[in-house]
């Protein structure tokens, strides 16, 4: 039970301990997002929930953190619309424990009591009083109570500094642990209201905007409303003795200049240091709004609520946070509001659309707020992680999509996904890349809905102007990475020849084609960066360089996932004869001389086999129709010296 083990490990080592390095912060974030206890889930898309569309939930939960077991009583109303004719039952995902299952005290359809079954396949099947046809709607009301399953660790009772706390974390398969829902990635709830009732010593926190707060009989009820489509796994409940720290964000527009960032902290965490980290949300929000467009939930809020994991979870509008003193964690969870929440991966095979793109947004924060050198260091750390093993793809297989550890693989879903995102930017250029991402986020078929990898690819290609099949096959669907051998050689005045060879770490990719950045260096710390479009082994490139090359560095800005690269400067001197060629040979009527642009042609003298001068030219391309058939000798005089070439006149 991965999540339970990690959770109790954190309890003994100090839930509120601060991370010591960026990599530790990242690992803890991933552990938090590995939202399940079971390493392998026997869970597939529930075909029994595909015949209806959820349009609205009213969720009423009563919880008491003081209970020694995580107890919940709920009234869940679900309005749904039939997608097929003759719908006689409606099925919800709802976990049934083998011992002490939930007590379901009442089930109604449109306020009429009806029969139901709660089976060991974790389905609540409700019989409809009358059949529904396509387009018809109904509302199911389910009243239940009990102790949620701990198998997937989605509903937790813990404590902070001796004070009880309840929090939820349902990704990927845990929403059904604590409320009857439709949890597959094929439907979003259009909107919902949630009412959290708890003892008045505590307060409840959830998604959306707080509508009201009432007290009665020693209890407090807080009502939140969320008016944007949301998958079940992004709905959360948090209850303890929170204190608030509220700030504002927004670049400022005439329509909606500012919106709140509401934060809920444990009292012992309400320190000046932690508040200063929370304040970093504002410049991060500004970066993301500039790059990706307006914050997707501007009409409501953004915020953070503390919970019992050292990492974070991107619950829509209200990210759950285990620690505060991590800018990278704050950036990652905020980035999810665009990538993962506004547009959600349509299958767990496409999890990189959530985690890879979002982790790259955290890298963009490094680039924008810390500068180019820090961004190179960030990318280098990702590359080191990715290439620590030779295999592994960004896109998951069907079997891997059931394995929570593989879904939330830090090396592949997060790190490789983020660097593949960067390589798309490198290949396309900044303007096209960011425009494509904005188009993807604003696509009316995807915004506040679901997307798969091909949807992102389509938007990238539309702006890029050419297909990206080769790139996605190599870097997303298949495995491994390249190792490059780069040789540079001075090639006459003002030029260098670069030869590129490559090997692959995994046989699923025959060849990685990418534009490569190569840094040539000269005397006095002079450098000159060139980009070559590498498509085949042994490929040679003649490039201009404003100095004599004394050194060569491959990929200085870390644009490419690769490992164990070797870049050397060839010691052999420039050979003028090798750089000049004559074609075609044999020739009929015309002859062409090809030479480096840095070499100037002065004259061409043509001799027959007797040594007699039979012609003289001054151009690279000239007629030889006047010559007799047979072998001739060219004496080519250039700014770099004289060479001789033979050719045959047909």
Tab-separated table of N, CA, C and O in Angstrom, residues 211-305:
chain	number	residue	atom	x	y	z
A	211	UNK	N	-20.049	30.792	-0.122
A	211	UNK	CA	-21.333	31.471	-0.266
A	211	UNK	C	-21.915	31.911	1.069
A	211	UNK	O	-22.517	32.978	1.176
A	212	UNK	N	-21.746	31.072	2.083
A	212	UNK	CA	-22.342	31.391	3.380
A	212	UNK	C	-21.677	30.565	4.463
A	212	UNK	O	-21.003	29.563	4.196
A	213	UNK	N	-21.905	31.008	5.700
A	213	UNK	CA	-21.392	30.304	6.872
A	213	UNK	C	-22.422	30.470	7.984
A	213	UNK	O	-22.779	31.588	8.353
A	214	UNK	N	-22.926	29.351	8.496
A	214	UNK	CA	-23.946	29.402	9.537
A	214	UNK	C	-23.553	28.475	10.678
A	214	UNK	O	-22.853	27.475	10.479
A	215	UNK	N	-23.992	28.820	11.879
A	215	UNK	CA	-23.742	27.980	13.052
A	215	UNK	C	-25.072	27.576	13.667
A	215	UNK	O	-26.036	28.351	13.679
A	216	UNK	N	-25.099	26.347	14.198
A	216	UNK	CA	-26.321	25.837	14.819
A	216	UNK	C	-25.974	24.620	15.653
A	216	UNK	O	-25.308	23.695	15.158
A	217	UNK	N	-26.408	24.624	16.929
A	217	UNK	CA	-26.231	23.460	17.782
A	217	UNK	C	-24.800	23.029	17.956
A	217	UNK	O	-24.518	21.830	18.031
A	218	UNK	N	-23.885	23.972	18.019
A	218	UNK	CA	-22.475	23.645	18.212
A	218	UNK	C	-21.745	23.249	16.948
A	218	UNK	O	-20.561	22.896	17.007
A	219	UNK	N	-22.422	23.308	15.809
A	219	UNK	CA	-21.804	22.988	14.528
A	219	UNK	C	-21.746	24.221	13.633
A	219	UNK	O	-22.528	25.169	13.804
A	220	UNK	N	-20.840	24.197	12.687
A	220	UNK	CA	-20.718	25.246	11.684
A	220	UNK	C	-20.865	24.607	10.314
A	220	UNK	O	-20.319	23.527	10.058
A	221	UNK	N	-21.646	25.245	9.449
A	221	UNK	CA	-21.824	24.768	8.073
A	221	UNK	C	-21.347	25.852	7.129
A	221	UNK	O	-21.787	27.002	7.203
A	222	UNK	N	-20.425	25.474	6.247
A	222	UNK	CA	-19.917	26.407	5.232
A	222	UNK	C	-20.318	25.894	3.859
A	222	UNK	O	-20.158	24.714	3.543
A	223	UNK	N	-20.834	26.808	3.056
A	223	UNK	CA	-21.373	26.476	1.739
A	223	UNK	C	-20.472	27.085	0.671
A	223	UNK	O	-20.269	28.297	0.626
A	224	UNK	N	-19.907	26.226	-0.183
A	224	UNK	CA	-19.106	26.655	-1.325
A	224	UNK	C	-19.851	26.299	-2.609
A	224	UNK	O	-20.559	25.281	-2.683
A	225	UNK	N	-19.660	27.131	-3.627
A	225	UNK	CA	-20.232	26.838	-4.944
A	225	UNK	C	-19.146	26.970	-6.001
A	225	UNK	O	-18.364	27.926	-5.991
A	226	UNK	N	-19.117	25.982	-6.911
A	226	UNK	CA	-18.156	25.973	-8.012
A	226	UNK	C	-18.937	25.904	-9.314
A	226	UNK	O	-19.688	24.948	-9.550
A	227	UNK	N	-18.763	26.914	-10.163
A	227	UNK	CA	-19.571	27.046	-11.364
A	227	UNK	C	-18.840	26.649	-12.639
A	227	UNK	O	-19.252	27.054	-13.729
A	228	UNK	N	-17.768	25.893	-12.517
A	228	UNK	CA	-17.017	25.446	-13.687
A	228	UNK	C	-17.038	23.918	-13.741
A	228	UNK	O	-17.038	23.247	-12.704
A	229	UNK	N	-17.022	23.335	-14.949
A	229	UNK	CA	-16.965	21.867	-15.051
A	229	UNK	C	-15.743	21.300	-14.333
A	229	UNK	O	-14.641	21.870	-14.402
A	230	UNK	N	-15.933	20.160	-13.675
A	230	UNK	CA	-14.890	19.589	-12.838
A	230	UNK	C	-15.042	18.070	-12.794
A	230	UNK	O	-16.158	17.557	-12.712
A	231	UNK	N	-13.941	17.320	-12.864
A	231	UNK	CA	-14.026	15.865	-12.664
A	231	UNK	C	-14.145	15.550	-11.178
A	231	UNK	O	-13.748	16.355	-10.317
A	232	UNK	N	-14.652	14.376	-10.866
A	232	UNK	CA	-14.902	14.013	-9.470
A	232	UNK	C	-13.630	14.036	-8.633
A	232	UNK	O	-13.657	14.425	-7.453
A	233	UNK	N	-12.479	13.650	-9.213
A	233	UNK	CA	-11.268	13.527	-8.404
A	233	UNK	C	-10.725	14.869	-7.928
A	233	UNK	O	-9.877	14.917	-7.033
A	234	UNK	N	-11.212	15.982	-8.512
A	234	UNK	CA	-10.708	17.298	-8.121
A	234	UNK	C	-11.556	17.966	-7.044
A	234	UNK	O	-11.269	19.086	-6.632
A	235	UNK	N	-12.615	17.302	-6.581
A	235	UNK	CA	-13.431	17.829	-5.482
A	235	UNK	C	-12.801	17.414	-4.166
A	235	UNK	O	-12.389	16.263	-3.988
A	236	UNK	N	-12.726	18.355	-3.207
A	236	UNK	CA	-12.039	18.044	-1.948
A	236	UNK	C	-12.809	18.577	-0.748
A	236	UNK	O	-13.596	19.523	-0.853
A	237	UNK	N	-12.553	17.948	0.390
A	237	UNK	CA	-13.076	18.379	1.687
A	237	UNK	C	-11.906	18.442	2.662
A	237	UNK	O	-11.102	17.502	2.741
A	238	UNK	N	-11.796	19.553	3.389
A	238	UNK	CA	-10.743	19.739	4.389
A	238	UNK	C	-11.367	20.362	5.632
A	238	UNK	O	-12.088	21.365	5.528
A	239	UNK	N	-11.078	19.799	6.791
A	239	UNK	CA	-11.679	20.293	8.030
A	239	UNK	C	-10.648	20.275	9.154
A	239	UNK	O	-10.073	19.228	9.458
A	240	UNK	N	-10.381	21.418	9.744
A	240	UNK	CA	-9.609	21.534	10.984
A	240	UNK	C	-9.728	22.983	11.464
A	240	UNK	O	-10.564	23.744	10.964
A	241	UNK	N	-8.879	23.378	12.419
A	241	UNK	CA	-8.935	24.739	12.984
A	241	UNK	C	-8.088	25.705	12.162
A	241	UNK	O	-7.137	26.313	12.638
A	242	UNK	N	-8.460	25.874	10.900
A	242	UNK	CA	-7.689	26.710	9.993
A	242	UNK	C	-7.725	28.181	10.398
A	242	UNK	O	-8.729	28.679	10.927
A	243	UNK	N	-6.623	28.886	10.096
A	243	UNK	CA	-6.605	30.344	10.104
A	243	UNK	C	-6.416	30.794	8.664
A	243	UNK	O	-5.898	30.041	7.831
A	244	UNK	N	-6.839	32.003	8.339
A	244	UNK	CA	-6.821	32.457	6.956
A	244	UNK	C	-5.765	33.530	6.738
A	244	UNK	O	-5.443	34.317	7.631
A	245	UNK	N	-5.232	33.537	5.531
A	245	UNK	CA	-4.325	34.592	5.069
A	245	UNK	C	-4.701	34.853	3.619
A	245	UNK	O	-4.495	34.000	2.751
A	246	UNK	N	-5.255	36.022	3.347
A	246	UNK	CA	-5.825	36.307	2.041
A	246	UNK	C	-5.094	37.449	1.347
A	246	UNK	O	-4.785	38.467	1.964
A	247	UNK	N	-4.820	37.246	0.052
A	247	UNK	CA	-4.165	38.260	-0.768
A	247	UNK	C	-4.931	38.370	-2.076
A	247	UNK	O	-5.955	37.705	-2.267
A	248	UNK	N	-4.441	39.201	-3.007
A	248	UNK	CA	-5.096	39.370	-4.298
A	248	UNK	C	-4.117	39.110	-5.428
A	248	UNK	O	-2.914	39.285	-5.282
A	249	UNK	N	-4.675	38.722	-6.568
A	249	UNK	CA	-3.856	38.478	-7.754
A	249	UNK	C	-4.575	39.025	-8.968
A	249	UNK	O	-5.753	39.358	-8.917
A	250	UNK	N	-3.869	39.098	-10.075
A	250	UNK	CA	-4.463	39.521	-11.334
A	250	UNK	C	-3.662	40.629	-11.974
A	250	UNK	O	-3.299	41.597	-11.314
A	251	UNK	N	-3.390	40.488	-13.248
A	251	UNK	CA	-2.652	41.522	-13.962
A	251	UNK	C	-3.447	42.808	-14.082
A	251	UNK	O	-2.893	43.891	-14.171
A	252	UNK	N	-4.762	42.684	-14.098
A	252	UNK	CA	-5.593	43.869	-14.210
A	252	UNK	C	-6.185	44.010	-15.596
A	252	UNK	O	-5.475	44.204	-16.575
A	253	UNK	N	-7.502	43.880	-15.687
A	253	UNK	CA	-8.214	44.110	-16.933
A	253	UNK	C	-9.440	44.941	-16.617
A	253	UNK	O	-9.878	45.028	-15.471
A	254	UNK	N	-10.009	45.553	-17.630
A	254	UNK	CA	-11.198	46.366	-17.390
A	254	UNK	C	-12.382	45.504	-16.977
A	254	UNK	O	-13.277	45.957	-16.276
A	255	UNK	N	-12.383	44.224	-17.422
A	255	UNK	CA	-13.498	43.349	-17.077
A	255	UNK	C	-13.391	42.813	-15.655
A	255	UNK	O	-14.364	42.762	-14.929
A	256	UNK	N	-12.217	42.404	-15.258
A	256	UNK	CA	-12.081	41.736	-13.961
A	256	UNK	C	-10.652	41.934	-13.481
A	256	UNK	O	-9.808	41.060	-13.635
A	257	UNK	N	-10.336	43.087	-12.885
A	257	UNK	CA	-8.935	43.420	-12.631
A	257	UNK	C	-8.268	42.572	-11.561
A	257	UNK	O	-7.096	42.278	-11.673
A	258	UNK	N	-8.987	42.165	-10.517
A	258	UNK	CA	-8.357	41.430	-9.436
A	258	UNK	C	-9.268	40.292	-8.990
A	258	UNK	O	-10.478	40.322	-9.195
A	259	UNK	N	-8.665	39.302	-8.383
A	259	UNK	CA	-9.443	38.218	-7.790
A	259	UNK	C	-8.691	37.719	-6.567
A	259	UNK	O	-7.478	37.897	-6.443
A	260	UNK	N	-9.400	37.076	-5.626
A	260	UNK	CA	-8.771	36.727	-4.357
A	260	UNK	C	-7.931	35.464	-4.428
A	260	UNK	O	-8.213	34.546	-5.203
A	261	UNK	N	-6.891	35.438	-3.608
A	261	UNK	CA	-6.156	34.213	-3.306
A	261	UNK	C	-6.362	33.973	-1.808
A	261	UNK	O	-5.783	34.664	-0.963
A	262	UNK	N	-7.222	33.020	-1.493
A	262	UNK	CA	-7.604	32.742	-0.108
A	262	UNK	C	-6.853	31.514	0.393
A	262	UNK	O	-6.907	30.454	-0.235
A	263	UNK	N	-6.189	31.655	1.512
A	263	UNK	CA	-5.303	30.606	2.012
A	263	UNK	C	-5.716	30.183	3.413
A	263	UNK	O	-6.020	31.025	4.273
A	264	UNK	N	-5.704	28.868	3.638
A	264	UNK	CA	-6.097	28.293	4.918
A	264	UNK	C	-4.909	27.506	5.473
A	264	UNK	O	-4.483	26.515	4.876
A	265	UNK	N	-4.389	27.963	6.613
A	265	UNK	CA	-3.192	27.374	7.205
A	265	UNK	C	-3.515	26.811	8.583
A	265	UNK	O	-4.418	27.300	9.287
A	266	UNK	N	-2.724	25.806	8.986
A	266	UNK	CA	-2.738	25.408	10.382
A	266	UNK	C	-2.212	26.583	11.210
A	266	UNK	O	-1.299	27.295	10.753
A	267	UNK	N	-2.728	26.806	12.393
A	267	UNK	CA	-2.264	27.960	13.188
A	267	UNK	C	-0.754	27.991	13.367
A	267	UNK	O	-0.134	29.061	13.298
A	268	UNK	N	-0.131	26.831	13.570
A	268	UNK	CA	1.309	26.794	13.800
A	268	UNK	C	2.102	27.095	12.528
A	268	UNK	O	3.304	27.369	12.580
A	269	UNK	N	1.432	27.053	11.377
A	269	UNK	CA	2.101	27.358	10.104
A	269	UNK	C	1.905	28.804	9.670
A	269	UNK	O	2.445	29.221	8.640
A	270	UNK	N	1.150	29.557	10.434
A	270	UNK	CA	0.858	30.946	10.077
A	270	UNK	C	2.011	31.848	10.501
A	270	UNK	O	1.905	32.656	11.420
A	271	UNK	N	3.137	31.691	9.791
A	271	UNK	CA	4.354	32.431	10.120
A	271	UNK	C	4.674	33.419	9.014
A	271	UNK	O	4.194	33.295	7.877
A	272	UNK	N	5.508	34.399	9.337
A	272	UNK	CA	5.904	35.389	8.339
A	272	UNK	C	6.616	34.729	7.172
A	272	UNK	O	6.433	35.120	6.003
A	273	UNK	N	7.433	33.720	7.461
A	273	UNK	CA	8.144	33.017	6.390
A	273	UNK	C	7.173	32.338	5.441
A	273	UNK	O	7.280	32.466	4.215
A	274	UNK	N	6.215	31.607	5.991
A	274	UNK	CA	5.258	30.919	5.134
A	274	UNK	C	4.384	31.901	4.359
A	274	UNK	O	4.071	31.675	3.185
A	275	UNK	N	3.995	32.992	4.991
A	275	UNK	CA	3.189	33.990	4.277
A	275	UNK	C	3.988	34.611	3.128
A	275	UNK	O	3.429	34.913	2.063
A	276	UNK	N	5.299	34.768	3.326
A	276	UNK	CA	6.114	35.343	2.245
A	276	UNK	C	6.175	34.399	1.049
A	276	UNK	O	6.228	34.846	-0.106
A	277	UNK	N	6.172	33.091	1.299
A	277	UNK	CA	6.133	32.137	0.193
A	277	UNK	C	4.773	32.159	-0.489
A	277	UNK	O	4.688	32.091	-1.725
A	278	UNK	N	3.715	32.239	0.286
A	278	UNK	CA	2.381	32.333	-0.304
A	278	UNK	C	2.284	33.565	-1.202
A	278	UNK	O	1.667	33.532	-2.271
A	279	UNK	N	2.935	34.669	-0.773
A	279	UNK	CA	2.920	35.897	-1.571
A	279	UNK	C	3.516	35.686	-2.958
A	279	UNK	O	3.196	36.431	-3.901
A	280	UNK	N	4.390	34.670	-3.114
A	280	UNK	CA	4.988	34.396	-4.421
A	280	UNK	C	3.948	33.937	-5.441
A	280	UNK	O	4.217	33.954	-6.646
A	281	UNK	N	2.763	33.544	-4.961
A	281	UNK	CA	1.701	33.148	-5.882
A	281	UNK	C	1.368	34.274	-6.847
A	281	UNK	O	1.018	34.030	-8.010
A	282	UNK	N	1.487	35.522	-6.390
A	282	UNK	CA	1.097	36.665	-7.229
A	282	UNK	C	2.011	36.801	-8.447
A	282	UNK	O	1.509	36.830	-9.583
A	283	UNK	N	3.347	36.879	-8.304
A	283	UNK	CA	4.174	36.960	-9.519
A	283	UNK	C	4.099	35.705	-10.376
A	283	UNK	O	4.208	35.786	-11.606
A	284	UNK	N	3.904	34.545	-9.753
A	284	UNK	CA	3.759	33.318	-10.543
A	284	UNK	C	2.472	33.384	-11.363
A	284	UNK	O	2.453	33.040	-12.557
A	285	UNK	N	1.399	33.834	-10.738
A	285	UNK	CA	0.133	33.998	-11.459
A	285	UNK	C	0.315	34.950	-12.636
A	285	UNK	O	-0.201	34.704	-13.738
A	286	UNK	N	1.066	36.031	-12.436
A	286	UNK	CA	1.302	36.980	-13.524
A	286	UNK	C	2.032	36.327	-14.690
A	286	UNK	O	1.692	36.549	-15.858
A	287	UNK	N	3.047	35.519	-14.389
A	287	UNK	CA	3.787	34.816	-15.443
A	287	UNK	C	2.847	33.906	-16.230
A	287	UNK	O	2.830	33.907	-17.470
A	288	UNK	N	2.035	33.146	-15.517
A	288	UNK	CA	1.166	32.185	-16.188
A	288	UNK	C	0.081	32.881	-17.003
A	288	UNK	O	-0.281	32.411	-18.092
A	289	UNK	N	-0.466	33.973	-16.492
A	289	UNK	CA	-1.482	34.682	-17.271
A	289	UNK	C	-0.878	35.294	-18.532
A	289	UNK	O	-1.532	35.344	-19.571
A	290	UNK	N	0.365	35.736	-18.455
A	290	UNK	CA	1.037	36.264	-19.641
A	290	UNK	C	1.293	35.170	-20.670
A	290	UNK	O	1.134	35.373	-21.875
A	291	UNK	N	1.691	33.997	-20.211
A	291	UNK	CA	2.060	32.914	-21.126
A	291	UNK	C	0.847	32.143	-21.651
A	291	UNK	O	0.811	31.753	-22.827
A	292	UNK	N	-0.141	31.890	-20.782
A	292	UNK	CA	-1.193	30.934	-21.108
A	292	UNK	C	-2.596	31.538	-21.167
A	292	UNK	O	-3.538	30.844	-21.523
A	293	UNK	N	-2.732	32.807	-20.816
A	293	UNK	CA	-4.053	33.417	-20.792
A	293	UNK	C	-4.594	33.509	-19.382
A	293	UNK	O	-3.988	33.055	-18.413
A	294	UNK	N	-5.757	34.102	-19.263
A	294	UNK	CA	-6.335	34.387	-17.944
A	294	UNK	C	-6.461	33.133	-17.092
A	294	UNK	O	-6.736	32.036	-17.597
A	295	UNK	N	-6.272	33.322	-15.791
A	295	UNK	CA	-6.506	32.250	-14.830
A	295	UNK	C	-7.895	31.667	-15.083
A	295	UNK	O	-8.877	32.405	-15.181
A	296	UNK	N	-8.020	30.349	-15.218
A	296	UNK	CA	-9.279	29.753	-15.674
A	296	UNK	C	-10.476	29.960	-14.756
A	296	UNK	O	-11.609	29.772	-15.198
A	297	UNK	N	-10.241	30.323	-13.479
A	297	UNK	CA	-11.345	30.454	-12.522
A	297	UNK	C	-11.387	31.859	-11.930
A	297	UNK	O	-11.677	32.036	-10.751
A	298	UNK	N	-11.118	32.850	-12.765
A	298	UNK	CA	-11.044	34.232	-12.295
A	298	UNK	C	-12.335	34.696	-11.623
A	298	UNK	O	-12.312	35.547	-10.738
A	299	UNK	N	-13.472	34.172	-12.036
A	299	UNK	CA	-14.745	34.596	-11.457
A	299	UNK	C	-14.973	34.031	-10.060
A	299	UNK	O	-15.964	34.396	-9.412
A	300	UNK	N	-14.096	33.159	-9.615
A	300	UNK	CA	-14.230	32.600	-8.272
A	300	UNK	C	-13.033	32.998	-7.409
A	300	UNK	O	-13.038	34.064	-6.792
A	301	UNK	N	-12.004	32.184	-7.393
A	301	UNK	CA	-10.854	32.472	-6.544
A	301	UNK	C	-9.727	31.516	-6.903
A	301	UNK	O	-9.902	30.593	-7.688
A	302	UNK	N	-8.582	31.752	-6.325
A	302	UNK	CA	-7.571	30.713	-6.184
A	302	UNK	C	-7.191	30.682	-4.714
A	302	UNK	O	-7.444	31.642	-3.971
A	303	UNK	N	-6.608	29.596	-4.279
A	303	UNK	CA	-6.192	29.518	-2.891
A	303	UNK	C	-5.441	28.242	-2.592
A	303	UNK	O	-5.238	27.384	-3.462
A	304	UNK	N	-4.997	28.146	-1.331
A	304	UNK	CA	-4.291	26.971	-0.832
A	304	UNK	C	-4.915	26.568	0.499
A	304	UNK	O	-5.302	27.431	1.291
A	305	UNK	N	-4.978	25.274	0.741
A	305	UNK	CA	-5.422	24.769	2.029
A	305	UNK	C	-4.416	23.719	2.493
A	305	UNK	O	-3.991	22.862	1.715
